[in-house]
XYZ file of N, CA and C in Angstrom:
537
model
N 103.286 93.812 97.826
C 104.220 92.699 97.910
C 104.847 92.391 96.560
N 106.057 91.868 96.593
C 106.706 91.424 95.358
C 106.043 90.138 94.904
N 105.779 90.055 93.621
C 105.147 88.855 93.086
C 105.804 88.502 91.775
N 105.610 87.271 91.365
C 105.976 86.936 90.000
C 104.836 87.430 89.131
N 105.000 87.394 87.835
C 103.944 87.855 86.944
C 102.704 86.980 87.020
N 102.849 85.798 87.605
C 101.744 84.844 87.614
C 100.791 85.014 88.786
N 101.078 85.889 89.762
C 100.218 85.999 90.923
C 99.910 87.450 91.260
N 98.898 87.972 90.642
C 98.445 89.325 90.935
C 97.093 89.305 91.641
N 96.752 88.169 92.252
C 95.436 88.030 92.872
C 95.217 89.040 93.990
N 96.276 89.376 94.726
C 96.124 90.363 95.804
C 95.719 91.725 95.248
N 96.194 92.058 94.060
C 95.887 93.353 93.460
C 94.448 93.379 92.938
N 94.028 92.294 92.304
C 92.641 92.253 91.817
C 91.666 92.195 92.998
N 92.045 91.491 94.062
C 91.187 91.462 95.258
C 91.059 92.848 95.873
N 92.173 93.561 95.950
C 92.142 94.920 96.502
C 91.247 95.825 95.667
N 91.262 95.654 94.346
C 90.433 96.509 93.488
C 88.943 96.234 93.674
N 88.621 95.066 94.174
C 87.225 94.735 94.469
C 86.858 95.135 95.898
N 87.693 94.713 96.846
C 87.357 94.864 98.263
C 87.659 96.240 98.845
N 88.623 96.950 98.258
C 89.074 98.209 98.846
C 88.944 99.403 97.896
N 88.177 99.258 96.839
C 88.091 100.304 95.811
C 87.749 101.673 96.380
N 86.860 101.726 97.361
C 86.469 103.031 97.911
C 87.582 103.659 98.746
N 88.586 102.880 99.122
C 89.686 103.379 99.951
C 90.957 103.670 99.170
N 91.062 103.123 97.961
C 92.304 103.238 97.192
C 92.140 104.199 96.020
N 93.181 104.955 95.760
C 93.158 105.873 94.629
C 94.114 105.466 93.527
N 94.918 104.424 93.795
C 95.898 103.954 92.820
C 96.311 102.537 93.197
N 96.920 101.856 92.238
C 97.348 100.474 92.444
C 98.780 100.314 91.970
N 99.605 99.640 92.789
C 101.006 99.425 92.448
C 101.339 97.950 92.442
N 102.117 97.556 91.470
C 102.501 96.155 91.276
C 104.023 96.050 91.228
N 104.562 95.037 91.890
C 105.990 94.729 91.816
C 106.114 93.408 91.076
N 107.023 93.323 90.115
C 107.242 92.041 89.442
C 108.644 91.995 88.860
N 109.315 90.896 89.126
C 110.651 90.641 88.614
C 110.570 89.325 87.847
N 110.162 89.347 86.591
C 109.954 88.097 85.843
C 111.184 87.183 85.922
N 110.993 85.932 86.374
C 112.133 85.052 86.612
C 112.569 84.197 85.419
N 111.700 83.985 84.451
C 112.012 83.066 83.355
C 112.775 83.723 82.225
N 113.613 82.951 81.577
C 114.460 83.472 80.504
C 113.642 84.084 79.362
N 112.442 83.580 79.107
C 111.599 84.102 78.021
C 110.433 84.957 78.505
N 110.398 85.286 79.790
C 109.265 86.031 80.345
C 109.124 87.445 79.790
N 110.197 88.051 79.343
C 110.120 89.380 78.731
C 110.174 89.253 77.217
N 110.992 88.358 76.716
C 111.155 88.181 75.270
C 109.820 87.882 74.581
N 109.000 87.074 75.212
C 107.657 86.836 74.680
C 106.825 88.076 75.002
N 105.571 88.063 74.675
C 104.716 89.201 75.050
C 103.954 88.914 76.337
N 104.444 87.981 77.148
C 103.773 87.584 78.380
C 103.548 88.752 79.330
N 104.547 89.629 79.477
C 104.390 90.760 80.390
C 103.285 91.693 79.917
N 103.328 92.038 78.642
C 102.321 92.958 78.106
C 100.914 92.390 78.225
N 100.715 91.143 77.828
C 99.365 90.569 77.871
C 98.882 90.398 79.307
N 99.779 90.001 80.212
C 99.409 89.858 81.623
C 99.031 91.206 82.224
N 99.854 92.219 81.970
C 99.585 93.544 82.537
C 98.334 94.172 81.915
N 98.115 93.972 80.631
C 96.925 94.518 79.971
C 95.666 93.939 80.608
N 95.655 92.622 80.821
C 94.503 91.980 81.464
C 94.327 92.486 82.891
N 95.442 92.682 83.604
C 95.389 93.183 84.970
C 94.817 94.597 85.023
N 95.285 95.478 84.155
C 94.780 96.857 84.112
C 93.277 96.848 83.833
N 92.855 96.040 82.892
C 91.432 95.950 82.551
C 90.600 95.461 83.734
N 91.070 94.419 84.404
C 90.354 93.862 85.554
C 90.283 94.859 86.701
N 91.404 95.461 87.041
C 91.437 96.418 88.152
C 90.538 97.620 87.858
N 90.603 98.137 86.647
C 89.783 99.291 86.271
C 88.296 98.939 86.324
N 87.941 97.756 85.839
C 86.543 97.316 85.885
C 86.083 97.135 87.327
N 86.893 96.463 88.137
C 86.522 96.227 89.535
C 86.397 97.517 90.324
N 87.334 98.427 90.122
C 87.377 99.663 90.885
C 86.249 100.603 90.464
N 85.943 100.636 89.184
C 84.914 101.540 88.680
C 85.416 102.941 88.407
N 86.622 103.249 88.811
C 87.214 104.566 88.589
C 88.250 104.436 87.484
N 87.886 104.817 86.280
C 88.815 104.636 85.159
C 90.047 105.530 85.271
N 90.027 106.474 86.217
C 91.174 107.358 86.400
C 92.149 106.856 87.468
N 91.823 105.782 88.177
C 92.735 105.244 89.193
C 93.916 104.601 88.474
N 95.121 105.140 88.666
C 96.270 104.595 87.948
C 96.666 103.200 88.436
N 97.069 102.376 87.488
C 97.643 101.067 87.792
C 99.095 101.161 87.346
N 100.012 100.987 88.304
C 101.422 101.272 88.044
C 102.297 100.043 88.275
N 103.340 99.938 87.478
C 104.393 98.952 87.713
C 105.412 99.677 88.576
N 105.288 99.546 89.897
C 106.069 100.378 90.809
C 107.443 99.808 91.138
N 107.700 98.575 90.803
C 109.045 98.015 90.858
C 109.164 97.033 89.713
N 110.233 97.170 88.936
C 110.452 96.237 87.840
C 111.935 95.967 87.655
N 112.224 94.703 87.414
C 113.579 94.261 87.105
C 113.430 92.927 86.383
N 114.466 92.475 85.733
C 114.432 91.183 85.054
C 115.115 90.168 85.956
N 114.310 89.367 86.649
C 114.808 88.444 87.654
C 115.681 87.326 87.125
N 115.635 87.055 85.825
C 116.455 85.981 85.280
C 117.933 86.338 85.251
N 118.256 87.612 85.099
C 119.658 88.040 85.034
C 120.114 88.811 86.271
N 119.213 89.027 87.217
C 119.578 89.826 88.389
C 118.986 89.180 89.632
N 119.516 89.436 90.803
C 120.658 90.306 91.024
C 121.959 89.617 90.621
N 122.981 90.436 90.456
C 124.297 89.899 90.151
C 124.908 90.509 88.921
N 125.951 89.850 88.454
C 126.748 90.367 87.352
C 125.933 90.523 86.060
N 124.808 89.824 85.933
C 123.982 89.917 84.732
C 123.498 91.326 84.426
N 123.382 92.183 85.443
C 122.902 93.544 85.210
C 123.944 94.416 84.522
N 125.167 93.944 84.415
C 126.229 94.741 83.811
C 126.338 94.531 82.308
N 125.544 93.625 81.749
C 125.679 93.290 80.338
C 124.611 93.877 79.443
N 124.858 93.740 78.160
C 123.961 94.214 77.108
C 122.578 93.586 77.226
N 122.516 92.283 77.505
C 121.240 91.565 77.517
C 120.285 92.134 78.556
N 120.797 92.524 79.715
C 119.939 93.096 80.748
C 119.311 94.395 80.251
N 120.083 95.207 79.559
C 119.545 96.448 78.997
C 118.441 96.182 77.995
N 118.633 95.182 77.150
C 117.612 94.815 76.172
C 116.334 94.347 76.869
N 116.490 93.486 77.874
C 115.317 92.976 78.594
C 114.581 94.096 79.315
N 115.304 95.004 79.947
C 114.655 96.082 80.697
C 113.937 97.066 79.784
N 114.521 97.392 78.640
C 113.845 98.344 77.760
C 112.623 97.684 77.113
N 112.739 96.401 76.779
C 111.592 95.661 76.248
C 110.488 95.596 77.304
N 110.850 95.300 78.541
C 109.897 95.251 79.649
C 109.210 96.614 79.793
N 109.955 97.699 79.751
C 109.390 99.044 79.894
C 108.412 99.364 78.766
N 108.756 98.982 77.545
C 107.852 99.219 76.417
C 106.577 98.395 76.596
N 106.699 97.170 77.080
C 105.504 96.357 77.327
C 104.638 96.963 78.434
N 105.272 97.541 79.461
C 104.522 98.235 80.511
C 103.698 99.363 79.882
N 104.333 100.171 79.057
C 103.630 101.294 78.415
C 102.517 100.793 77.493
N 102.803 99.775 76.706
C 101.808 99.239 75.774
C 100.610 98.612 76.498
N 100.818 98.145 77.722
C 99.767 97.428 78.449
C 98.690 98.340 79.026
N 98.982 99.626 79.135
C 98.031 100.543 79.746
C 98.400 100.941 81.167
N 99.497 100.387 81.681
C 99.982 100.831 82.996
C 100.361 102.309 82.866
N 100.202 103.054 83.961
C 100.481 104.486 83.889
C 101.943 104.835 84.083
N 102.717 103.928 84.658
C 104.140 104.173 84.842
C 104.870 102.860 85.064
N 106.162 102.899 84.830
C 107.040 101.768 85.136
C 108.280 102.303 85.822
N 108.575 101.790 87.001
C 109.702 102.283 87.786
C 110.716 101.161 87.961
N 111.931 101.421 87.536
C 112.993 100.419 87.649
C 113.417 100.245 89.102
N 113.707 98.996 89.448
C 114.261 98.690 90.766
C 115.718 98.368 90.560
N 116.577 98.896 91.167
C 116.802 100.034 92.000
C 117.820 100.882 91.264
N 117.877 102.171 91.462
C 118.841 102.985 90.740
C 120.268 102.733 91.203
N 120.488 102.716 92.506
C 121.837 102.562 93.065
C 121.892 101.304 93.928
N 122.747 100.361 93.556
C 122.880 99.100 94.285
C 123.157 99.298 95.768
N 123.939 100.306 96.108
C 124.383 100.469 97.483
C 123.257 100.850 98.440
N 122.139 101.274 97.902
C 121.001 101.608 98.755
C 120.491 100.369 99.489
N 120.469 99.222 98.811
C 119.953 97.987 99.410
C 120.963 96.846 99.364
N 122.214 97.160 99.036
C 123.275 96.162 98.965
C 122.901 94.971 98.066
N 122.494 95.289 96.859
C 122.111 94.281 95.875
C 122.631 94.712 94.512
N 122.552 93.855 93.527
C 122.979 94.227 92.177
C 121.799 94.160 91.220
N 121.041 95.222 91.147
C 119.963 95.391 90.184
C 120.087 96.720 89.448
N 120.801 97.655 90.001
C 120.712 99.052 89.617
C 121.443 99.498 88.365
N 121.293 100.801 88.122
C 121.959 101.460 87.006
C 123.435 101.678 87.306
N 123.801 101.623 88.585
C 125.172 101.767 89.038
C 125.234 101.320 90.494
N 126.444 101.240 91.032
C 126.690 101.002 92.449
C 127.676 102.073 92.887
N 127.199 103.141 93.440
C 127.995 104.347 93.646
C 129.272 104.105 94.454
N 129.256 103.160 95.374
C 130.448 102.903 96.195
C 131.389 101.907 95.515
N 130.872 100.742 95.140
C 131.723 99.664 94.630
C 131.863 99.623 93.120
N 130.914 100.191 92.407
C 130.936 100.117 90.944
C 130.322 101.387 90.353
N 131.012 102.538 90.469
C 130.397 103.810 90.084
C 130.227 104.017 88.576
N 130.722 103.117 87.765
C 130.547 103.236 86.320
C 129.095 102.937 85.948
N 128.521 103.759 85.091
C 127.158 103.518 84.632
C 127.096 102.203 83.873
N 126.071 101.418 84.144
C 125.893 100.138 83.456
C 125.229 100.380 82.110
N 125.395 99.460 81.155
C 124.839 99.672 79.810
C 123.346 99.977 79.786
N 122.560 99.389 80.679
C 121.125 99.632 80.611
C 120.736 101.033 81.053
N 121.644 101.756 81.714
C 121.393 103.151 82.066
C 121.092 103.976 80.820
N 121.844 103.766 79.756
C 121.748 104.625 78.573
C 120.417 104.456 77.840
N 119.932 103.215 77.697
C 118.629 103.031 77.044
C 117.501 103.492 77.955
N 117.681 103.308 79.266
C 116.648 103.755 80.219
C 116.547 105.278 80.198
N 117.672 105.956 80.201
C 117.681 107.416 80.152
C 117.056 107.923 78.851
N 117.399 107.299 77.748
C 116.846 107.691 76.458
C 115.322 107.544 76.450
N 114.828 106.421 76.952
C 113.383 106.196 76.982
C 112.685 107.200 77.892
N 113.195 107.389 79.099
C 112.509 108.268 80.051
C 112.578 109.741 79.667
N 113.561 110.115 78.868
C 113.645 111.497 78.397
C 112.928 111.719 77.069
N 112.560 110.652 76.399
C 111.925 110.771 75.081
C 110.416 110.566 75.117
N 109.955 109.677 75.984
C 108.512 109.464 76.160
C 108.148 110.207 77.446
N 107.637 111.405 77.284
C 107.447 112.318 78.414
C 106.033 112.246 78.986
N 105.890 112.761 80.193
C 104.587 112.793 80.867
C 103.551 113.485 79.990
N 102.328 113.022 80.104
C 101.164 113.562 79.395
C 101.202 113.317 77.890
N 102.003 112.364 77.456
C 102.018 111.986 76.037
C 100.858 111.047 75.742
N 100.445 111.026 74.499
C 99.485 110.039 74.023
C 100.285 108.894 73.426
N 100.007 107.669 73.904
C 100.748 106.510 73.434
C 99.971 105.766 72.362
N 100.695 105.256 71.386
C 100.116 104.459 70.307
C 100.809 103.107 70.306
N 100.019 102.060 70.200
C 100.549 100.703 70.296
C 100.179 99.906 69.044
N 100.996 100.001 68.003
C 100.714 99.258 66.782
C 100.669 97.751 67.038
N 99.979 97.035 66.186
C 99.915 95.582 66.269
C 101.339 95.029 66.172
N 101.634 94.062 67.028
C 102.961 93.465 67.080
C 103.076 92.246 66.164
N 104.284 91.977 65.750
C 104.585 90.760 65.006
C 104.362 89.557 65.913
N 103.833 88.476 65.375
C 103.593 87.260 66.149
C 104.893 86.625 66.642
N 106.012 86.972 66.038
C 107.293 86.390 66.433
C 107.898 87.057 67.664
N 107.365 88.187 68.071
C 107.855 88.935 69.238
C 109.327 89.288 69.160
N 109.857 89.453 67.969
C 111.264 89.810 67.848
C 111.462 91.305 67.633
N 110.369 92.048 67.659
C 110.417 93.479 67.401
C 109.269 94.120 68.160
N 109.532 95.091 69.006
C 108.490 95.749 69.781
C 108.433 97.216 69.361
N 107.214 97.776 69.266
C 107.020 99.148 68.793
C 106.114 99.917 69.749
N 106.495 101.166 70.013
C 105.684 102.099 70.784
C 105.890 103.472 70.174
N 104.814 104.197 69.972
C 104.924 105.581 69.489
C 104.259 106.489 70.523
N 104.793 107.688 70.651
C 104.208 108.635 71.591
C 104.204 110.029 70.987
N 103.112 110.733 71.253
C 103.000 112.129 70.843
C 102.891 112.970 72.105
N 103.831 113.877 72.290
C 103.827 114.714 73.490
C 102.707 115.745 73.413
N 102.423 116.362 74.536
C 101.373 117.384 74.596
C 101.702 118.580 73.704
N 102.993 118.768 73.383
C 103.392 119.878 72.515
C 103.478 119.470 71.048
N 103.119 118.216 70.743
C 103.096 117.763 69.356
C 104.351 117.055 68.879
N 105.326 116.866 69.754
C 106.543 116.140 69.384
C 106.302 114.637 69.374
N 106.960 113.956 68.463
C 106.780 112.513 68.316
C 108.044 111.752 68.713
N 107.831 110.593 69.323
C 108.893 109.654 69.620
C 108.426 108.276 69.163
N 109.289 107.553 68.466
C 108.994 106.177 68.091
C 110.071 105.306 68.721
N 109.635 104.326 69.514
C 110.552 103.417 70.200
C 110.488 102.068 69.490
N 111.633 101.587 69.078
C 111.736 100.276 68.437
C 112.694 99.426 69.243
N 112.244 98.263 69.667
C 113.100 97.312 70.376
C 113.303 96.140 69.437
N 114.522 95.976 68.962
C 114.862 94.908 68.026
C 115.487 93.772 68.816
N 114.735 92.701 68.989
C 115.216 91.554 69.748
C 116.022 90.662 68.852
């Protein structure tokens, strides 16, 4: 189910009650508040969730995934077409990675699939790529599967986010989000 960042009780309950039946956990969250991504609220909430689910399940290999993500304060609607949405989404994605989640999947790639405005484009009505497409593409092509992630200590001001990754072939990527 879709939830705000404040209600993941169904996921923690599932990790306790259904652990022998589940091999992975998926979370949907569209943070609604203007500062919900700008602060480190997403990262700290998701980190605690990953820790709780992993402890409850007992299987440290069961992935905990952010299977739908969008910034609810600016979307749906015209807000997804601006620079700020791109900044919020890339910051959100870096916080997902820093939290220990195994993946973060943006909701939705093409608006016309569900007749909403969240996506990277709207193939029928707005086929131009939106600004957040470019940072999303850069991140997903630079931090590759099977990389080792490094999460340096963050500034208390939350105006700068850092993630480093080393690929299985030894290539390095450093992601800096300057808020």
